[in-house]
Amino acid sequence: MAKKNGKQGHHHAAAQAPAAGGRKAAGGPPAKMKNKEYEREMRVLHGELVAMQEWVKSTGAKICIVFEGRDTAGKGGTIKRITERVSPRVFKVIALAAPTEREKSQMYVQRYITHFPAAGEVVIFDRSWYNRAGVERVMGFCTPEETERFLELVPGVEKAMVDNGILLLKYWLEVSPDEQTRRLESRINDPRKIWKLSDMDLKSYSRWYDYSRARDAMFAASDTAWAPWYVAYTDDKKRGRLNIISHLLSQVPYKPLAHPDITLPKRQRPGGYVEPDLPLRYIPTPF
């Protein structure tokens, strides 16, 4: 991929890419992160995300974040951790269903454009217009000519986004074959996760190298100076999430706003109020 000139943020350094396969060059992967350490680091990042949110609101910034990657690479879990402490009125998650017949007749990116951020918004796409370069290409939902046409046009679309003031960040989450197998098997055996296992996941699983070729072609066509791809290895979910959020913060030129001193006002006197004896229905309390 092309060399980037992106600045490191003033809050967190961007994660360093590991060697091929997601392992660090010397000594293999780092030790598994303990949950206490993970939550401590995440607490700091959540505070920075809130600071970024307040800056976005006050400046009218427009941020669009795209998450793509292999099945089970951790897109959904990462997005949940990004959004769990911020306002859903600022951070909006878009995960579109399969297109309707009407949408199929539209310009391909048209149904995505309507969800682009307005001033003061952060829009996160859990899969995006890059479906055409990935799952649609591999599973035969579009023709090779349609994919090639998309790859020719998408840099121009993204240039228009950036030229109109949208900060566009694109992340590809990569997982190893063994870890993907482990995660899919865990979905089969866990009633909390079985909903995540679709027929499409099973069909996609057998086409690892078709997806690799599609990913490579996508990078070659759409990794541009104005909208580069950032790759995150996520075999270690905890470290992967921390690295992604840290990098995201480093790419947004936010500055924490000064917080005013806040004192709670005195609560009003009851003024003769008495709790009425109404026949209300209270929920059971088994816990």
PDB file of C-alpha atoms in Angstrom:
ATOM      1  CA  MET A   1       0.000   0.000   0.000  1.00  0.00           C
ATOM      2  CA  ALA A   2       1.089   3.574  -0.552  1.00  0.00           C
ATOM      3  CA  LYS A   3       3.114   5.263   2.155  1.00  0.00           C
ATOM      4  CA  LYS A   4       1.021   7.614   4.288  1.00  0.00           C
ATOM      5  CA  ASN A   5       1.929  10.988   5.740  1.00  0.00           C
ATOM      6  CA  GLY A   6      -0.730  11.004   8.458  1.00  0.00           C
ATOM      7  CA  LYS A   7       0.143  12.829  11.686  1.00  0.00           C
ATOM      8  CA  GLN A   8       0.271  11.047  14.994  1.00  0.00           C
ATOM      9  CA  GLY A   9      -2.358  12.327  17.397  1.00  0.00           C
ATOM     10  CA  HIS A  10      -1.485  14.341  20.467  1.00  0.00           C
ATOM     11  CA  HIS A  11      -3.274  11.870  22.734  1.00  0.00           C
ATOM     12  CA  HIS A  12      -2.311   8.391  21.550  1.00  0.00           C
ATOM     13  CA  ALA A  13       0.247   6.996  19.135  1.00  0.00           C
ATOM     14  CA  ALA A  14      -1.078   4.929  16.240  1.00  0.00           C
ATOM     15  CA  ALA A  15      -0.655   1.183  16.541  1.00  0.00           C
ATOM     16  CA  GLN A  16       2.313  -0.342  14.789  1.00  0.00           C
ATOM     17  CA  ALA A  17       1.470  -2.953  12.168  1.00  0.00           C
ATOM     18  CA  PRO A  18       2.732  -6.440  13.036  1.00  0.00           C
ATOM     19  CA  ALA A  19       4.576  -8.726  10.681  1.00  0.00           C
ATOM     20  CA  ALA A  20       2.690 -10.917   8.201  1.00  0.00           C
ATOM     21  CA  GLY A  21       0.039 -13.058   9.813  1.00  0.00           C
ATOM     22  CA  GLY A  22      -0.595 -10.575  12.602  1.00  0.00           C
ATOM     23  CA  ARG A  23       2.367 -11.586  14.785  1.00  0.00           C
ATOM     24  CA  LYS A  24       5.067  -9.270  15.974  1.00  0.00           C
ATOM     25  CA  ALA A  25       8.433  -9.837  14.339  1.00  0.00           C
ATOM     26  CA  ALA A  26      10.311 -10.874  17.485  1.00  0.00           C
ATOM     27  CA  GLY A  27       9.079 -13.442  19.989  1.00  0.00           C
ATOM     28  CA  GLY A  28       5.634 -14.070  18.546  1.00  0.00           C
ATOM     29  CA  PRO A  29       2.440 -12.395  19.756  1.00  0.00           C
ATOM     30  CA  PRO A  30       2.362 -10.441  23.036  1.00  0.00           C
ATOM     31  CA  ALA A  31       0.932 -12.063  26.132  1.00  0.00           C
ATOM     32  CA  LYS A  32      -2.824 -12.088  26.466  1.00  0.00           C
ATOM     33  CA  MET A  33      -3.987  -8.851  28.066  1.00  0.00           C
ATOM     34  CA  LYS A  34      -5.658  -9.194  31.441  1.00  0.00           C
ATOM     35  CA  ASN A  35      -9.184  -7.844  31.626  1.00  0.00           C
ATOM     36  CA  LYS A  36      -8.318  -5.369  34.389  1.00  0.00           C
ATOM     37  CA  GLU A  37      -5.568  -3.806  32.284  1.00  0.00           C
ATOM     38  CA  TYR A  38      -7.820  -3.800  29.214  1.00  0.00           C
ATOM     39  CA  GLU A  39     -10.634  -2.000  31.001  1.00  0.00           C
ATOM     40  CA  ARG A  40      -8.217   0.505  32.514  1.00  0.00           C
ATOM     41  CA  GLU A  41      -6.881   1.426  29.073  1.00  0.00           C
ATOM     42  CA  MET A  42     -10.379   1.455  27.602  1.00  0.00           C
ATOM     43  CA  ARG A  43     -11.564   3.850  30.310  1.00  0.00           C
ATOM     44  CA  VAL A  44      -8.911   6.357  29.238  1.00  0.00           C
ATOM     45  CA  LEU A  45      -9.855   5.978  25.566  1.00  0.00           C
ATOM     46  CA  HIS A  46     -13.549   6.386  26.375  1.00  0.00           C
ATOM     47  CA  GLY A  47     -12.746   9.673  28.064  1.00  0.00           C
ATOM     48  CA  GLU A  48     -10.909  10.809  24.927  1.00  0.00           C
ATOM     49  CA  LEU A  49     -13.823   9.729  22.720  1.00  0.00           C
ATOM     50  CA  VAL A  50     -16.138  11.897  24.819  1.00  0.00           C
ATOM     51  CA  ALA A  51     -13.694  14.793  24.433  1.00  0.00           C
ATOM     52  CA  MET A  52     -13.663  14.183  20.685  1.00  0.00           C
ATOM     53  CA  GLN A  53     -17.466  14.114  20.672  1.00  0.00           C
ATOM     54  CA  GLU A  54     -17.690  17.498  22.378  1.00  0.00           C
ATOM     55  CA  TRP A  55     -15.213  18.944  19.889  1.00  0.00           C
ATOM     56  CA  VAL A  56     -17.247  17.537  16.977  1.00  0.00           C
ATOM     57  CA  LYS A  57     -20.409  19.115  18.373  1.00  0.00           C
ATOM     58  CA  SER A  58     -18.815  22.503  19.010  1.00  0.00           C
ATOM     59  CA  THR A  59     -16.971  22.764  15.685  1.00  0.00           C
ATOM     60  CA  GLY A  60     -19.547  21.138  13.390  1.00  0.00           C
ATOM     61  CA  ALA A  61     -16.997  18.587  12.223  1.00  0.00           C
ATOM     62  CA  LYS A  62     -18.169  15.737   9.972  1.00  0.00           C
ATOM     63  CA  ILE A  63     -16.504  12.364  10.501  1.00  0.00           C
ATOM     64  CA  CYS A  64     -17.205   9.160   8.560  1.00  0.00           C
ATOM     65  CA  ILE A  65     -15.631   5.890   9.709  1.00  0.00           C
ATOM     66  CA  VAL A  66     -15.778   2.752   7.570  1.00  0.00           C
ATOM     67  CA  PHE A  67     -15.219  -0.698   9.074  1.00  0.00           C
ATOM     68  CA  GLU A  68     -14.555  -3.547   6.675  1.00  0.00           C
ATOM     69  CA  GLY A  69     -12.808  -6.891   7.099  1.00  0.00           C
ATOM     70  CA  ARG A  70     -13.154 -10.619   7.105  1.00  0.00           C
ATOM     71  CA  ASP A  71     -16.059 -12.314   8.829  1.00  0.00           C
ATOM     72  CA  THR A  72     -15.449 -12.603  12.613  1.00  0.00           C
ATOM     73  CA  ALA A  73     -12.637 -10.027  12.490  1.00  0.00           C
ATOM     74  CA  GLY A  74     -14.330  -8.019  15.245  1.00  0.00           C
ATOM     75  CA  LYS A  75     -16.021  -5.096  13.503  1.00  0.00           C
ATOM     76  CA  GLY A  76     -19.168  -5.213  15.618  1.00  0.00           C
ATOM     77  CA  GLY A  77     -17.334  -5.557  18.925  1.00  0.00           C
ATOM     78  CA  THR A  78     -15.014  -2.681  18.100  1.00  0.00           C
ATOM     79  CA  ILE A  79     -17.919  -0.443  17.115  1.00  0.00           C
ATOM     80  CA  LYS A  80     -19.734  -1.274  20.371  1.00  0.00           C
ATOM     81  CA  ARG A  81     -16.713  -0.235  22.415  1.00  0.00           C
ATOM     82  CA  ILE A  82     -16.372   2.992  20.449  1.00  0.00           C
ATOM     83  CA  THR A  83     -19.999   3.959  20.972  1.00  0.00           C
ATOM     84  CA  GLU A  84     -20.872   2.658  24.439  1.00  0.00           C
ATOM     85  CA  ARG A  85     -19.952   5.872  26.308  1.00  0.00           C
ATOM     86  CA  VAL A  86     -20.888   8.519  23.754  1.00  0.00           C
ATOM     87  CA  SER A  87     -24.162  10.000  22.554  1.00  0.00           C
ATOM     88  CA  PRO A  88     -26.130   8.126  19.869  1.00  0.00           C
ATOM     89  CA  ARG A  89     -27.253  11.549  18.645  1.00  0.00           C
ATOM     90  CA  VAL A  90     -23.645  12.268  17.657  1.00  0.00           C
ATOM     91  CA  PHE A  91     -22.248   8.796  16.947  1.00  0.00           C
ATOM     92  CA  LYS A  92     -24.559   7.086  14.468  1.00  0.00           C
ATOM     93  CA  VAL A  93     -23.977   3.445  13.446  1.00  0.00           C
ATOM     94  CA  ILE A  94     -25.138   2.425   9.980  1.00  0.00           C
ATOM     95  CA  ALA A  95     -25.489  -1.274   9.125  1.00  0.00           C
ATOM     96  CA  LEU A  96     -27.632  -1.533   6.013  1.00  0.00           C
ATOM     97  CA  ALA A  97     -29.609  -4.626   5.102  1.00  0.00           C
ATOM     98  CA  ALA A  98     -29.542  -6.160   1.625  1.00  0.00           C
ATOM     99  CA  PRO A  99     -30.738  -3.637  -0.989  1.00  0.00           C
ATOM    100  CA  THR A 100     -34.362  -3.562  -2.052  1.00  0.00           C
ATOM    101  CA  GLU A 101     -35.348  -3.928  -5.693  1.00  0.00           C
ATOM    102  CA  ARG A 102     -35.669  -0.160  -5.925  1.00  0.00           C
ATOM    103  CA  GLU A 103     -32.232   0.367  -4.401  1.00  0.00           C
ATOM    104  CA  LYS A 104     -30.734  -2.137  -6.809  1.00  0.00           C
ATOM    105  CA  SER A 105     -31.848   0.117  -9.659  1.00  0.00           C
ATOM    106  CA  GLN A 106     -30.140   3.181  -8.175  1.00  0.00           C
ATOM    107  CA  MET A 107     -26.582   4.388  -8.603  1.00  0.00           C
ATOM    108  CA  TYR A 108     -24.650   1.946  -6.431  1.00  0.00           C
ATOM    109  CA  VAL A 109     -23.458   4.339  -3.709  1.00  0.00           C
ATOM    110  CA  GLN A 110     -26.751   6.247  -3.618  1.00  0.00           C
ATOM    111  CA  ARG A 111     -28.247   4.456  -0.618  1.00  0.00           C
ATOM    112  CA  TYR A 112     -25.084   5.100   1.393  1.00  0.00           C
ATOM    113  CA  ILE A 113     -24.841   8.810   0.565  1.00  0.00           C
ATOM    114  CA  THR A 114     -28.048   9.583   2.440  1.00  0.00           C
ATOM    115  CA  HIS A 115     -26.333   8.431   5.652  1.00  0.00           C
ATOM    116  CA  PHE A 116     -23.202  10.583   5.279  1.00  0.00           C
ATOM    117  CA  PRO A 117     -22.564  12.822   8.303  1.00  0.00           C
ATOM    118  CA  ALA A 118     -23.957  16.307   8.695  1.00  0.00           C
ATOM    119  CA  ALA A 119     -22.227  18.924  10.843  1.00  0.00           C
ATOM    120  CA  GLY A 120     -21.609  17.689  14.375  1.00  0.00           C
ATOM    121  CA  GLU A 121     -21.953  13.986  13.538  1.00  0.00           C
ATOM    122  CA  VAL A 122     -19.755  10.901  13.547  1.00  0.00           C
ATOM    123  CA  VAL A 123     -21.154   8.216  11.242  1.00  0.00           C
ATOM    124  CA  ILE A 124     -19.789   4.677  11.525  1.00  0.00           C
ATOM    125  CA  PHE A 125     -20.475   2.215   8.721  1.00  0.00           C
ATOM    126  CA  ASP A 126     -20.521  -1.431   9.824  1.00  0.00           C
ATOM    127  CA  ARG A 127     -19.718  -2.559   6.303  1.00  0.00           C
ATOM    128  CA  SER A 128     -20.189   0.006   3.597  1.00  0.00           C
ATOM    129  CA  TRP A 129     -20.171   0.695  -0.115  1.00  0.00           C
ATOM    130  CA  TYR A 130     -17.155  -1.619  -0.229  1.00  0.00           C
ATOM    131  CA  ASN A 131     -19.564  -4.564  -0.189  1.00  0.00           C
ATOM    132  CA  ARG A 132     -19.325  -4.308  -3.971  1.00  0.00           C
ATOM    133  CA  ALA A 133     -15.577  -4.955  -3.834  1.00  0.00           C
ATOM    134  CA  GLY A 134     -15.901  -7.746  -1.260  1.00  0.00           C
ATOM    135  CA  VAL A 135     -18.874  -9.974  -0.566  1.00  0.00           C
ATOM    136  CA  GLU A 136     -20.766  -9.050  -3.751  1.00  0.00           C
ATOM    137  CA  ARG A 137     -17.740  -9.836  -5.883  1.00  0.00           C
ATOM    138  CA  VAL A 138     -16.821 -13.072  -4.120  1.00  0.00           C
ATOM    139  CA  MET A 139     -20.363 -14.419  -3.818  1.00  0.00           C
ATOM    140  CA  GLY A 140     -21.368 -13.489  -7.368  1.00  0.00           C
ATOM    141  CA  PHE A 141     -23.976 -10.860  -6.438  1.00  0.00           C
ATOM    142  CA  CYS A 142     -22.583  -8.540  -9.080  1.00  0.00           C
ATOM    143  CA  THR A 143     -20.681  -8.992 -12.311  1.00  0.00           C
ATOM    144  CA  PRO A 144     -16.894  -8.574 -12.596  1.00  0.00           C
ATOM    145  CA  GLU A 145     -17.568  -5.547 -14.784  1.00  0.00           C
ATOM    146  CA  GLU A 146     -19.699  -3.948 -12.052  1.00  0.00           C
ATOM    147  CA  THR A 147     -16.928  -4.457  -9.518  1.00  0.00           C
ATOM    148  CA  GLU A 148     -14.319  -2.975 -11.846  1.00  0.00           C
ATOM    149  CA  ARG A 149     -16.561   0.000 -12.532  1.00  0.00           C
ATOM    150  CA  PHE A 150     -17.048   0.536  -8.802  1.00  0.00           C
ATOM    151  CA  LEU A 151     -13.302   0.414  -8.148  1.00  0.00           C
ATOM    152  CA  GLU A 152     -12.746   2.973 -10.901  1.00  0.00           C
ATOM    153  CA  LEU A 153     -15.322   5.382  -9.478  1.00  0.00           C
ATOM    154  CA  VAL A 154     -14.914   5.053  -5.700  1.00  0.00           C
ATOM    155  CA  PRO A 155     -11.738   7.174  -5.366  1.00  0.00           C
ATOM    156  CA  GLY A 156     -13.596  10.058  -7.017  1.00  0.00           C
ATOM    157  CA  VAL A 157     -16.603   9.661  -4.723  1.00  0.00           C
ATOM    158  CA  GLU A 158     -14.367   9.686  -1.675  1.00  0.00           C
ATOM    159  CA  LYS A 159     -12.437  12.690  -2.993  1.00  0.00           C
ATOM    160  CA  ALA A 160     -15.747  14.542  -3.219  1.00  0.00           C
ATOM    161  CA  MET A 161     -16.542  13.554   0.376  1.00  0.00           C
ATOM    162  CA  VAL A 162     -13.210  14.857   1.643  1.00  0.00           C
ATOM    163  CA  ASP A 163     -13.411  18.014  -0.469  1.00  0.00           C
ATOM    164  CA  ASN A 164     -16.778  18.715   1.166  1.00  0.00           C
ATOM    165  CA  GLY A 165     -15.275  18.639   4.644  1.00  0.00           C
ATOM    166  CA  ILE A 166     -15.838  15.021   5.671  1.00  0.00           C
ATOM    167  CA  LEU A 167     -12.987  13.376   7.563  1.00  0.00           C
ATOM    168  CA  LEU A 168     -13.050   9.844   6.128  1.00  0.00           C
ATOM    169  CA  LEU A 169     -11.333   6.991   7.970  1.00  0.00           C
ATOM    170  CA  LYS A 170     -11.310   3.475   6.501  1.00  0.00           C
ATOM    171  CA  TYR A 171     -10.341   0.431   8.593  1.00  0.00           C
ATOM    172  CA  TRP A 172      -9.781  -3.112   7.420  1.00  0.00           C
ATOM    173  CA  LEU A 173      -9.813  -5.696  10.223  1.00  0.00           C
ATOM    174  CA  GLU A 174      -7.742  -8.776   9.483  1.00  0.00           C
ATOM    175  CA  VAL A 175      -7.942 -12.108  11.280  1.00  0.00           C
ATOM    176  CA  SER A 176      -5.930 -15.295  10.745  1.00  0.00           C
ATOM    177  CA  PRO A 177      -7.506 -18.463   9.282  1.00  0.00           C
ATOM    178  CA  ASP A 178      -7.127 -20.400  12.547  1.00  0.00           C
ATOM    179  CA  GLU A 179      -8.675 -17.655  14.643  1.00  0.00           C
ATOM    180  CA  GLN A 180     -11.554 -17.250  12.190  1.00  0.00           C
ATOM    181  CA  THR A 181     -12.254 -20.989  12.481  1.00  0.00           C
ATOM    182  CA  ARG A 182     -12.170 -20.801  16.289  1.00  0.00           C
ATOM    183  CA  ARG A 183     -14.588 -17.872  16.368  1.00  0.00           C
ATOM    184  CA  LEU A 184     -17.048 -19.433  13.943  1.00  0.00           C
ATOM    185  CA  GLU A 185     -17.031 -22.667  15.924  1.00  0.00           C
ATOM    186  CA  SER A 186     -17.699 -20.709  19.110  1.00  0.00           C
ATOM    187  CA  ARG A 187     -20.769 -19.200  17.464  1.00  0.00           C
ATOM    188  CA  ILE A 188     -22.083 -22.647  16.633  1.00  0.00           C
ATOM    189  CA  ASN A 189     -21.815 -23.775  20.251  1.00  0.00           C
ATOM    190  CA  ASP A 190     -22.948 -20.633  22.069  1.00  0.00           C
ATOM    191  CA  PRO A 191     -26.670 -19.731  22.139  1.00  0.00           C
ATOM    192  CA  ARG A 192     -25.707 -16.077  22.742  1.00  0.00           C
ATOM    193  CA  LYS A 193     -23.799 -15.945  19.466  1.00  0.00           C
ATOM    194  CA  ILE A 194     -25.717 -18.248  17.129  1.00  0.00           C
ATOM    195  CA  TRP A 195     -27.555 -15.255  15.618  1.00  0.00           C
ATOM    196  CA  LYS A 196     -24.192 -14.050  14.308  1.00  0.00           C
ATOM    197  CA  LEU A 197     -23.772 -17.177  12.190  1.00  0.00           C
ATOM    198  CA  SER A 198     -25.492 -16.767   8.841  1.00  0.00           C
ATOM    199  CA  ASP A 199     -25.616 -18.932   5.735  1.00  0.00           C
ATOM    200  CA  MET A 200     -23.434 -16.270   4.107  1.00  0.00           C
ATOM    201  CA  ASP A 201     -20.767 -16.739   6.790  1.00  0.00           C
ATOM    202  CA  LEU A 202     -20.606 -20.455   6.061  1.00  0.00           C
ATOM    203  CA  LYS A 203     -20.345 -19.909   2.311  1.00  0.00           C
ATOM    204  CA  SER A 204     -17.740 -17.189   2.789  1.00  0.00           C
ATOM    205  CA  TYR A 205     -15.652 -19.360   5.102  1.00  0.00           C
ATOM    206  CA  SER A 206     -14.664 -21.704   2.298  1.00  0.00           C
ATOM    207  CA  ARG A 207     -13.525 -18.825   0.060  1.00  0.00           C
ATOM    208  CA  TRP A 208     -10.634 -17.438   2.078  1.00  0.00           C
ATOM    209  CA  TYR A 209      -8.353 -16.780  -0.889  1.00  0.00           C
ATOM    210  CA  ASP A 210     -11.130 -15.361  -3.061  1.00  0.00           C
ATOM    211  CA  TYR A 211     -11.622 -12.800  -0.313  1.00  0.00           C
ATOM    212  CA  SER A 212      -7.867 -12.226  -0.152  1.00  0.00           C
ATOM    213  CA  ARG A 213      -7.780 -11.447  -3.872  1.00  0.00           C
ATOM    214  CA  ALA A 214     -10.800  -9.163  -3.565  1.00  0.00           C
ATOM    215  CA  ARG A 215      -9.200  -7.337  -0.619  1.00  0.00           C
ATOM    216  CA  ASP A 216      -5.944  -6.869  -2.523  1.00  0.00           C
ATOM    217  CA  ALA A 217      -7.727  -5.451  -5.568  1.00  0.00           C
ATOM    218  CA  MET A 218      -9.726  -3.118  -3.325  1.00  0.00           C
ATOM    219  CA  PHE A 219      -6.574  -1.821  -1.635  1.00  0.00           C
ATOM    220  CA  ALA A 220      -4.826  -1.320  -4.968  1.00  0.00           C
ATOM    221  CA  ALA A 221      -7.714   0.738  -6.352  1.00  0.00           C
ATOM    222  CA  SER A 222      -8.915   2.728  -3.336  1.00  0.00           C
ATOM    223  CA  ASP A 223      -5.942   3.263  -1.015  1.00  0.00           C
ATOM    224  CA  THR A 224      -5.498   6.961  -1.835  1.00  0.00           C
ATOM    225  CA  ALA A 225      -3.747   9.946  -0.293  1.00  0.00           C
ATOM    226  CA  TRP A 226      -7.126  11.498   0.627  1.00  0.00           C
ATOM    227  CA  ALA A 227      -8.770   8.277   1.874  1.00  0.00           C
ATOM    228  CA  PRO A 228      -6.142   5.691   2.863  1.00  0.00           C
ATOM    229  CA  TRP A 229      -6.875   2.251   4.249  1.00  0.00           C
ATOM    230  CA  TYR A 230      -5.656   1.381   7.742  1.00  0.00           C
ATOM    231  CA  VAL A 231      -5.194  -2.317   8.524  1.00  0.00           C
ATOM    232  CA  ALA A 232      -5.653  -3.703  12.034  1.00  0.00           C
ATOM    233  CA  TYR A 233      -4.805  -7.269  13.064  1.00  0.00           C
ATOM    234  CA  THR A 234      -7.427  -8.492  15.496  1.00  0.00           C
ATOM    235  CA  ASP A 235      -6.578 -12.057  16.490  1.00  0.00           C
ATOM    236  CA  ASP A 236      -6.229 -10.502  19.955  1.00  0.00           C
ATOM    237  CA  LYS A 237      -9.579  -8.732  20.272  1.00  0.00           C
ATOM    238  CA  LYS A 238      -8.642  -6.631  23.281  1.00  0.00           C
ATOM    239  CA  ARG A 239      -5.407  -5.278  21.852  1.00  0.00           C
ATOM    240  CA  GLY A 240      -7.043  -4.846  18.459  1.00  0.00           C
ATOM    241  CA  ARG A 241      -9.857  -2.689  19.857  1.00  0.00           C
ATOM    242  CA  LEU A 242      -7.463  -0.559  21.892  1.00  0.00           C
ATOM    243  CA  ASN A 243      -5.178  -0.089  18.890  1.00  0.00           C
ATOM    244  CA  ILE A 244      -8.028   0.886  16.572  1.00  0.00           C
ATOM    245  CA  ILE A 245      -9.593   3.406  18.967  1.00  0.00           C
ATOM    246  CA  SER A 246      -6.176   4.863  19.762  1.00  0.00           C
ATOM    247  CA  HIS A 247      -5.452   5.280  16.060  1.00  0.00           C
ATOM    248  CA  LEU A 248      -8.877   6.766  15.377  1.00  0.00           C
ATOM    249  CA  LEU A 249      -8.253   9.415  18.046  1.00  0.00           C
ATOM    250  CA  SER A 250      -4.853  10.174  16.544  1.00  0.00           C
ATOM    251  CA  GLN A 251      -6.461  11.010  13.188  1.00  0.00           C
ATOM    252  CA  VAL A 252      -8.986  13.542  14.507  1.00  0.00           C
ATOM    253  CA  PRO A 253      -7.580  17.014  15.309  1.00  0.00           C
ATOM    254  CA  TYR A 254      -9.770  17.493  18.369  1.00  0.00           C
ATOM    255  CA  LYS A 255      -8.857  19.492  21.428  1.00  0.00           C
ATOM    256  CA  PRO A 256     -10.495  18.824  24.796  1.00  0.00           C
ATOM    257  CA  LEU A 257     -12.839  21.650  25.734  1.00  0.00           C
ATOM    258  CA  ALA A 258     -12.642  23.348  29.106  1.00  0.00           C
ATOM    259  CA  HIS A 259     -15.344  22.068  31.443  1.00  0.00           C
ATOM    260  CA  PRO A 260     -17.201  24.680  33.483  1.00  0.00           C
ATOM    261  CA  ASP A 261     -17.492  24.249  37.234  1.00  0.00           C
ATOM    262  CA  ILE A 262     -20.903  22.705  37.868  1.00  0.00           C
ATOM    263  CA  THR A 263     -22.835  22.831  41.121  1.00  0.00           C
ATOM    264  CA  LEU A 264     -26.163  21.073  41.466  1.00  0.00           C
ATOM    265  CA  PRO A 265     -29.000  23.498  42.264  1.00  0.00           C
ATOM    266  CA  LYS A 266     -31.048  23.061  45.404  1.00  0.00           C
ATOM    267  CA  ARG A 267     -34.001  20.749  44.951  1.00  0.00           C
ATOM    268  CA  GLN A 268     -37.427  22.327  45.487  1.00  0.00           C
ATOM    269  CA  ARG A 269     -39.373  21.827  48.699  1.00  0.00           C
ATOM    270  CA  PRO A 270     -42.209  19.269  48.575  1.00  0.00           C
ATOM    271  CA  GLY A 271     -44.827  21.993  48.904  1.00  0.00           C
ATOM    272  CA  GLY A 272     -47.372  19.583  50.360  1.00  0.00           C
ATOM    273  CA  TYR A 273     -46.751  16.790  47.830  1.00  0.00           C
ATOM    274  CA  VAL A 274     -47.740  13.315  49.088  1.00  0.00           C
ATOM    275  CA  GLU A 275     -47.053  10.111  47.153  1.00  0.00           C
ATOM    276  CA  PRO A 276     -50.491   8.851  45.987  1.00  0.00           C
ATOM    277  CA  ASP A 277     -51.629   5.297  46.556  1.00  0.00           C
ATOM    278  CA  LEU A 278     -52.056   4.310  42.899  1.00  0.00           C
ATOM    279  CA  PRO A 279     -52.639   0.723  41.671  1.00  0.00           C
ATOM    280  CA  LEU A 280     -49.335   0.611  39.780  1.00  0.00           C
ATOM    281  CA  ARG A 281     -47.875  -2.572  38.307  1.00  0.00           C
ATOM    282  CA  TYR A 282     -44.335  -3.146  39.524  1.00  0.00           C
ATOM    283  CA  ILE A 283     -42.055  -5.640  37.868  1.00  0.00           C
ATOM    284  CA  PRO A 284     -41.045  -8.770  39.800  1.00  0.00           C
ATOM    285  CA  THR A 285     -37.727  -8.521  41.676  1.00  0.00           C
ATOM    286  CA  PRO A 286     -36.111 -11.991  41.467  1.00  0.00           C
ATOM    287  CA  PHE A 287     -32.640 -10.408  41.805  1.00  0.00           C
TER     288      PHE A 287
END
